[in-house]
Amino acid sequence: MRAGTVTVVQPMRVVSDDDAGLLLWKPAGSEYANLVDADGKTQHELPIDRMRRPRLVHQAWRRHDILVLMLPEASHSVWWFFAESGFVGWYVNLETPYVRHVGGVDTTDLLLDVVIDPQRNWWWKDEDELAARVGHPLYPDADAADAARREGEHLIRLAEAGAHPFDGTHVDFRPDPSWLNPDLPAEWSEFPSVW
């Protein structure tokens, strides 16, 4: 969600929802909806107010299965990536703390991310996208961008130390084979870009 515009709809299976956080599962091949404009450009290519006739379109989640941990009041989520061979790394998505509603949770992406491999080597992702959008009225200002970087640096320190959640927690996770893909509901065949 960005300034009242839904930019991504990610149906996921709730694995657990307790004091340890909201833990969600999404396998590769399951559906999600992504904001795309009339020229096929995404929000990563253009600010959403410069998109021509944007709409949410169904797409298939590709490459990796993911397990996502969202903590109340945290300005990040931690994603575990899995391939057929097993765990392949973490992803720290810097975002606003989530807000619950009847249909799920909403959060706003802060653009900057951290990728961490199984050996806990790390690198920033989307620094250029954040730098290009700082100061745009729909995106983080300089203070929010600095706060996102500090949050990322905190998670990097945890990863380097092998501290939770980078301590081996969930790296052997396997979904229940009876689980169906958490796809978009059939009645949501066409999404408006603004709800």
mmCIF file of N, CA and C in Angstrom, residues 118-194:
data_model
loop_
_atom_site.group_PDB
_atom_site.id
_atom_site.type_symbol
_atom_site.label_atom_id
_atom_site.label_comp_id
_atom_site.label_asym_id
_atom_site.label_seq_id
_atom_site.Cartn_x
_atom_site.Cartn_y
_atom_site.Cartn_z
ATOM 1 N N PRO A 118 23.399 -17.869 2.989
ATOM 2 C CA PRO A 118 23.457 -18.805 4.123
ATOM 3 C C PRO A 118 24.728 -18.689 4.972
ATOM 4 N N GLN A 119 25.805 -18.137 4.398
ATOM 5 C CA GLN A 119 27.040 -17.936 5.154
ATOM 6 C C GLN A 119 27.036 -16.572 5.864
ATOM 7 N N ARG A 120 25.928 -15.883 5.761
ATOM 8 C CA ARG A 120 25.701 -14.572 6.386
ATOM 9 C C ARG A 120 26.504 -13.447 5.747
ATOM 10 N N ASN A 121 26.930 -13.629 4.494
ATOM 11 C CA ASN A 121 27.429 -12.507 3.703
ATOM 12 C C ASN A 121 26.204 -11.705 3.288
ATOM 13 N N TRP A 122 26.326 -10.400 3.209
ATOM 14 C CA TRP A 122 25.157 -9.577 2.932
ATOM 15 C C TRP A 122 25.483 -8.481 1.929
ATOM 16 N N TRP A 123 24.419 -7.952 1.316
ATOM 17 C CA TRP A 123 24.549 -6.785 0.441
ATOM 18 C C TRP A 123 23.207 -6.061 0.395
ATOM 19 N N TRP A 124 23.316 -4.763 0.165
ATOM 20 C CA TRP A 124 22.108 -3.936 0.022
ATOM 21 C C TRP A 124 21.472 -4.194 -1.324
ATOM 22 N N LYS A 125 20.164 -4.088 -1.378
ATOM 23 C CA LYS A 125 19.421 -4.198 -2.641
ATOM 24 C C LYS A 125 18.554 -2.949 -2.792
ATOM 25 N N ASP A 126 18.478 -2.435 -3.988
ATOM 26 C CA ASP A 126 17.615 -1.308 -4.366
ATOM 27 C C ASP A 126 18.039 0.029 -3.761
ATOM 28 N N GLU A 127 19.335 0.196 -3.498
ATOM 29 C CA GLU A 127 19.817 1.490 -3.026
ATOM 30 C C GLU A 127 19.540 2.582 -4.058
ATOM 31 N N ASP A 128 19.708 2.240 -5.342
ATOM 32 C CA ASP A 128 19.487 3.229 -6.401
ATOM 33 C C ASP A 128 18.021 3.638 -6.490
ATOM 34 N N GLU A 129 17.118 2.685 -6.299
ATOM 35 C CA GLU A 129 15.692 3.004 -6.333
ATOM 36 C C GLU A 129 15.320 3.944 -5.183
ATOM 37 N N LEU A 130 15.829 3.670 -4.002
ATOM 38 C CA LEU A 130 15.559 4.547 -2.866
ATOM 39 C C LEU A 130 16.131 5.936 -3.119
ATOM 40 N N ALA A 131 17.374 6.019 -3.571
ATOM 41 C CA ALA A 131 18.007 7.326 -3.821
ATOM 42 C C ALA A 131 17.211 8.135 -4.844
ATOM 43 N N ALA A 132 16.682 7.468 -5.856
ATOM 44 C CA ALA A 132 15.915 8.172 -6.894
ATOM 45 C C ALA A 132 14.565 8.673 -6.390
ATOM 46 N N ARG A 133 14.023 8.038 -5.350
ATOM 47 C CA ARG A 133 12.682 8.397 -4.887
ATOM 48 C C ARG A 133 12.668 9.279 -3.637
ATOM 49 N N VAL A 134 13.801 9.428 -2.954
ATOM 50 C CA VAL A 134 13.829 10.243 -1.734
ATOM 51 C C VAL A 134 13.359 11.659 -2.070
ATOM 52 N N GLY A 135 12.403 12.134 -1.297
ATOM 53 C CA GLY A 135 11.874 13.473 -1.510
ATOM 54 C C GLY A 135 10.620 13.510 -2.360
ATOM 55 N N HIS A 136 10.349 12.437 -3.111
ATOM 56 C CA HIS A 136 9.098 12.354 -3.859
ATOM 57 C C HIS A 136 7.969 12.261 -2.834
ATOM 58 N N PRO A 137 6.870 12.981 -3.021
ATOM 59 C CA PRO A 137 5.839 13.015 -1.979
ATOM 60 C C PRO A 137 5.201 11.672 -1.615
ATOM 61 N N LEU A 138 5.258 10.675 -2.476
ATOM 62 C CA LEU A 138 4.663 9.375 -2.172
ATOM 63 C C LEU A 138 5.663 8.370 -1.602
ATOM 64 N N TYR A 139 6.907 8.807 -1.437
ATOM 65 C CA TYR A 139 7.974 7.900 -1.033
ATOM 66 C C TYR A 139 8.698 8.452 0.186
ATOM 67 N N PRO A 140 9.611 7.668 0.772
ATOM 68 C CA PRO A 140 10.294 8.129 1.984
ATOM 69 C C PRO A 140 11.046 9.441 1.765
ATOM 70 N N ASP A 141 10.977 10.308 2.773
ATOM 71 C CA ASP A 141 11.805 11.505 2.740
ATOM 72 C C ASP A 141 13.194 11.124 3.262
ATOM 73 N N ALA A 142 14.096 12.083 3.348
ATOM 74 C CA ALA A 142 15.476 11.783 3.752
ATOM 75 C C ALA A 142 15.533 11.169 5.143
ATOM 76 N N ASP A 143 14.708 11.657 6.080
ATOM 77 C CA ASP A 143 14.714 11.106 7.439
ATOM 78 C C ASP A 143 14.235 9.662 7.449
ATOM 79 N N ALA A 144 13.163 9.371 6.703
ATOM 80 C CA ALA A 144 12.649 7.998 6.640
ATOM 81 C C ALA A 144 13.646 7.076 5.946
ATOM 82 N N ALA A 145 14.334 7.566 4.922
ATOM 83 C CA ALA A 145 15.357 6.761 4.238
ATOM 84 C C ALA A 145 16.507 6.450 5.190
ATOM 85 N N ASP A 146 16.924 7.443 5.973
ATOM 86 C CA ASP A 146 17.994 7.211 6.960
ATOM 87 C C ASP A 146 17.545 6.197 8.019
ATOM 88 N N ALA A 147 16.293 6.309 8.459
ATOM 89 C CA ALA A 147 15.765 5.370 9.454
ATOM 90 C C ALA A 147 15.719 3.953 8.878
ATOM 91 N N ALA A 148 15.345 3.820 7.604
ATOM 92 C CA ALA A 148 15.317 2.501 6.967
ATOM 93 C C ALA A 148 16.723 1.916 6.910
ATOM 94 N N ARG A 149 17.701 2.731 6.568
ATOM 95 C CA ARG A 149 19.079 2.246 6.522
ATOM 96 C C ARG A 149 19.551 1.813 7.915
ATOM 97 N N ARG A 150 19.211 2.585 8.939
ATOM 98 C CA ARG A 150 19.589 2.200 10.308
ATOM 99 C C ARG A 150 18.938 0.872 10.706
ATOM 100 N N GLU A 151 17.675 0.705 10.322
ATOM 101 C CA GLU A 151 16.993 -0.568 10.601
ATOM 102 C C GLU A 151 17.706 -1.715 9.888
ATOM 103 N N GLY A 152 18.070 -1.496 8.632
ATOM 104 C CA GLY A 152 18.811 -2.512 7.888
ATOM 105 C C GLY A 152 20.154 -2.818 8.523
ATOM 106 N N GLU A 153 20.860 -1.781 8.981
ATOM 107 C CA GLU A 153 22.155 -1.981 9.640
ATOM 108 C C GLU A 153 22.000 -2.802 10.914
ATOM 109 N N HIS A 154 20.921 -2.564 11.651
ATOM 110 C CA HIS A 154 20.645 -3.359 12.857
ATOM 111 C C HIS A 154 20.470 -4.839 12.502
ATOM 112 N N LEU A 155 19.698 -5.115 11.452
ATOM 113 C CA LEU A 155 19.490 -6.515 11.044
ATOM 114 C C LEU A 155 20.776 -7.129 10.513
ATOM 115 N N ILE A 156 21.596 -6.330 9.841
ATOM 116 C CA ILE A 156 22.897 -6.824 9.362
ATOM 117 C C ILE A 156 23.764 -7.247 10.549
ATOM 118 N N ARG A 157 23.781 -6.437 11.609
ATOM 119 C CA ARG A 157 24.567 -6.793 12.798
ATOM 120 C C ARG A 157 24.061 -8.108 13.409
ATOM 121 N N LEU A 158 22.739 -8.281 13.453
ATOM 122 C CA LEU A 158 22.182 -9.544 13.962
ATOM 123 C C LEU A 158 22.634 -10.717 13.096
ATOM 124 N N ALA A 159 22.594 -10.530 11.780
ATOM 125 C CA ALA A 159 23.007 -11.606 10.871
ATOM 126 C C ALA A 159 24.483 -11.932 11.060
ATOM 127 N N GLU A 160 25.324 -10.918 11.120
ATOM 128 C CA GLU A 160 26.765 -11.155 11.288
ATOM 129 C C GLU A 160 27.064 -11.894 12.587
ATOM 130 N N ALA A 161 26.268 -11.623 13.613
ATOM 131 C CA ALA A 161 26.458 -12.278 14.912
ATOM 132 C C ALA A 161 25.799 -13.654 14.984
ATOM 133 N N GLY A 162 25.037 -14.010 13.955
ATOM 134 C CA GLY A 162 24.299 -15.276 13.987
ATOM 135 C C GLY A 162 23.207 -15.271 15.040
ATOM 136 N N ALA A 163 22.670 -14.075 15.313
ATOM 137 C CA ALA A 163 21.614 -13.927 16.312
ATOM 138 C C ALA A 163 20.245 -14.114 15.650
ATOM 139 N N HIS A 164 19.258 -14.370 16.486
ATOM 140 C CA HIS A 164 17.890 -14.556 15.986
ATOM 141 C C HIS A 164 17.464 -13.328 15.180
ATOM 142 N N PRO A 165 16.855 -13.495 14.038
ATOM 143 C CA PRO A 165 16.348 -14.733 13.431
ATOM 144 C C PRO A 165 17.325 -15.430 12.486
ATOM 145 N N PHE A 166 18.591 -15.020 12.533
ATOM 146 C CA PHE A 166 19.599 -15.561 11.620
ATOM 147 C C PHE A 166 20.450 -16.639 12.293
ATOM 148 N N ASP A 167 19.870 -17.320 13.254
ATOM 149 C CA ASP A 167 20.586 -18.308 14.077
ATOM 150 C C ASP A 167 20.273 -19.751 13.690
ATOM 151 N N GLY A 168 19.709 -19.947 12.535
ATOM 152 C CA GLY A 168 19.306 -21.294 12.117
ATOM 153 C C GLY A 168 17.824 -21.541 12.286
ATOM 154 N N THR A 169 17.131 -20.600 12.927
ATOM 155 C CA THR A 169 15.678 -20.708 13.073
ATOM 156 C C THR A 169 15.033 -20.832 11.691
ATOM 157 N N HIS A 170 14.163 -21.779 11.523
ATOM 158 C CA HIS A 170 13.339 -21.998 10.326
ATOM 159 C C HIS A 170 14.103 -22.453 9.083
ATOM 160 N N VAL A 171 15.428 -22.613 9.128
ATOM 161 C CA VAL A 171 16.136 -22.985 7.902
ATOM 162 C C VAL A 171 15.802 -24.398 7.438
ATOM 163 N N ASP A 172 15.252 -25.213 8.331
ATOM 164 C CA ASP A 172 14.846 -26.564 7.947
ATOM 165 C C ASP A 172 13.336 -26.673 7.777
ATOM 166 N N PHE A 173 12.656 -25.542 7.647
ATOM 167 C CA PHE A 173 11.200 -25.537 7.506
ATOM 168 C C PHE A 173 10.775 -26.318 6.265
ATOM 169 N N ARG A 174 9.732 -27.089 6.433
ATOM 170 C CA ARG A 174 9.108 -27.794 5.309
ATOM 171 C C ARG A 174 7.607 -27.611 5.459
ATOM 172 N N PRO A 175 6.920 -27.208 4.404
ATOM 173 C CA PRO A 175 5.468 -27.039 4.502
ATOM 174 C C PRO A 175 4.772 -28.388 4.592
ATOM 175 N N ASP A 176 3.594 -28.369 5.163
ATOM 176 C CA ASP A 176 2.754 -29.562 5.191
ATOM 177 C C ASP A 176 2.399 -29.899 3.736
ATOM 178 N N PRO A 177 2.644 -31.124 3.289
ATOM 179 C CA PRO A 177 2.364 -31.462 1.889
ATOM 180 C C PRO A 177 0.889 -31.334 1.510
ATOM 181 N N SER A 178 -0.002 -31.291 2.493
ATOM 182 C CA SER A 178 -1.434 -31.163 2.184
ATOM 183 C C SER A 178 -1.845 -29.713 1.901
ATOM 184 N N TRP A 179 -0.968 -28.744 2.171
ATOM 185 C CA TRP A 179 -1.324 -27.340 1.962
ATOM 186 C C TRP A 179 -1.528 -27.034 0.485
ATOM 187 N N LEU A 180 -2.596 -26.354 0.200
ATOM 188 C CA LEU A 180 -2.848 -25.872 -1.155
ATOM 189 C C LEU A 180 -2.161 -24.520 -1.333
ATOM 190 N N ASN A 181 -1.876 -24.166 -2.571
ATOM 191 C CA ASN A 181 -1.276 -22.862 -2.832
ATOM 192 C C ASN A 181 -2.211 -21.753 -2.360
ATOM 193 N N PRO A 182 -1.675 -20.749 -1.692
ATOM 194 C CA PRO A 182 -2.508 -19.621 -1.251
ATOM 195 C C PRO A 182 -2.698 -18.625 -2.398
ATOM 196 N N ASP A 183 -3.545 -19.003 -3.352
ATOM 197 C CA ASP A 183 -3.757 -18.165 -4.527
ATOM 198 C C ASP A 183 -4.785 -17.082 -4.262
ATOM 199 N N LEU A 184 -4.861 -16.137 -5.180
ATOM 200 C CA LEU A 184 -5.850 -15.071 -5.094
ATOM 201 C C LEU A 184 -7.246 -15.668 -5.204
ATOM 202 N N PRO A 185 -8.187 -15.202 -4.417
ATOM 203 C CA PRO A 185 -9.557 -15.715 -4.522
ATOM 204 C C PRO A 185 -10.130 -15.488 -5.919
ATOM 205 N N ALA A 186 -10.928 -16.436 -6.394
ATOM 206 C CA ALA A 186 -11.472 -16.380 -7.748
ATOM 207 C C ALA A 186 -12.283 -15.113 -7.993
ATOM 208 N N GLU A 187 -12.997 -14.634 -6.965
ATOM 209 C CA GLU A 187 -13.834 -13.444 -7.171
ATOM 210 C C GLU A 187 -13.005 -12.173 -7.343
ATOM 211 N N TRP A 188 -11.710 -12.263 -7.115
ATOM 212 C CA TRP A 188 -10.827 -11.100 -7.299
ATOM 213 C C TRP A 188 -10.144 -11.169 -8.649
ATOM 214 N N SER A 189 -10.917 -11.385 -9.690
ATOM 215 C CA SER A 189 -10.312 -11.559 -11.021
ATOM 216 C C SER A 189 -9.772 -10.253 -11.576
ATOM 217 N N GLU A 190 -10.299 -9.145 -11.132
ATOM 218 C CA GLU A 190 -9.813 -7.849 -11.598
ATOM 219 C C GLU A 190 -9.726 -6.916 -10.418
ATOM 220 N N PHE A 191 -8.547 -6.404 -10.134
ATOM 221 C CA PHE A 191 -8.349 -5.518 -8.998
ATOM 222 C C PHE A 191 -8.347 -4.065 -9.461
ATOM 223 N N PRO A 192 -8.970 -3.195 -8.715
ATOM 224 C CA PRO A 192 -8.729 -1.768 -8.951
ATOM 225 C C PRO A 192 -7.359 -1.434 -8.370
ATOM 226 N N SER A 193 -6.737 -0.373 -8.846
ATOM 227 C CA SER A 193 -5.447 0.010 -8.283
ATOM 228 C C SER A 193 -5.610 0.773 -6.994
ATOM 229 N N VAL A 194 -6.784 1.331 -6.769
ATOM 230 C CA VAL A 194 -7.038 2.071 -5.528
ATOM 231 C C VAL A 194 -8.277 1.492 -4.878
#
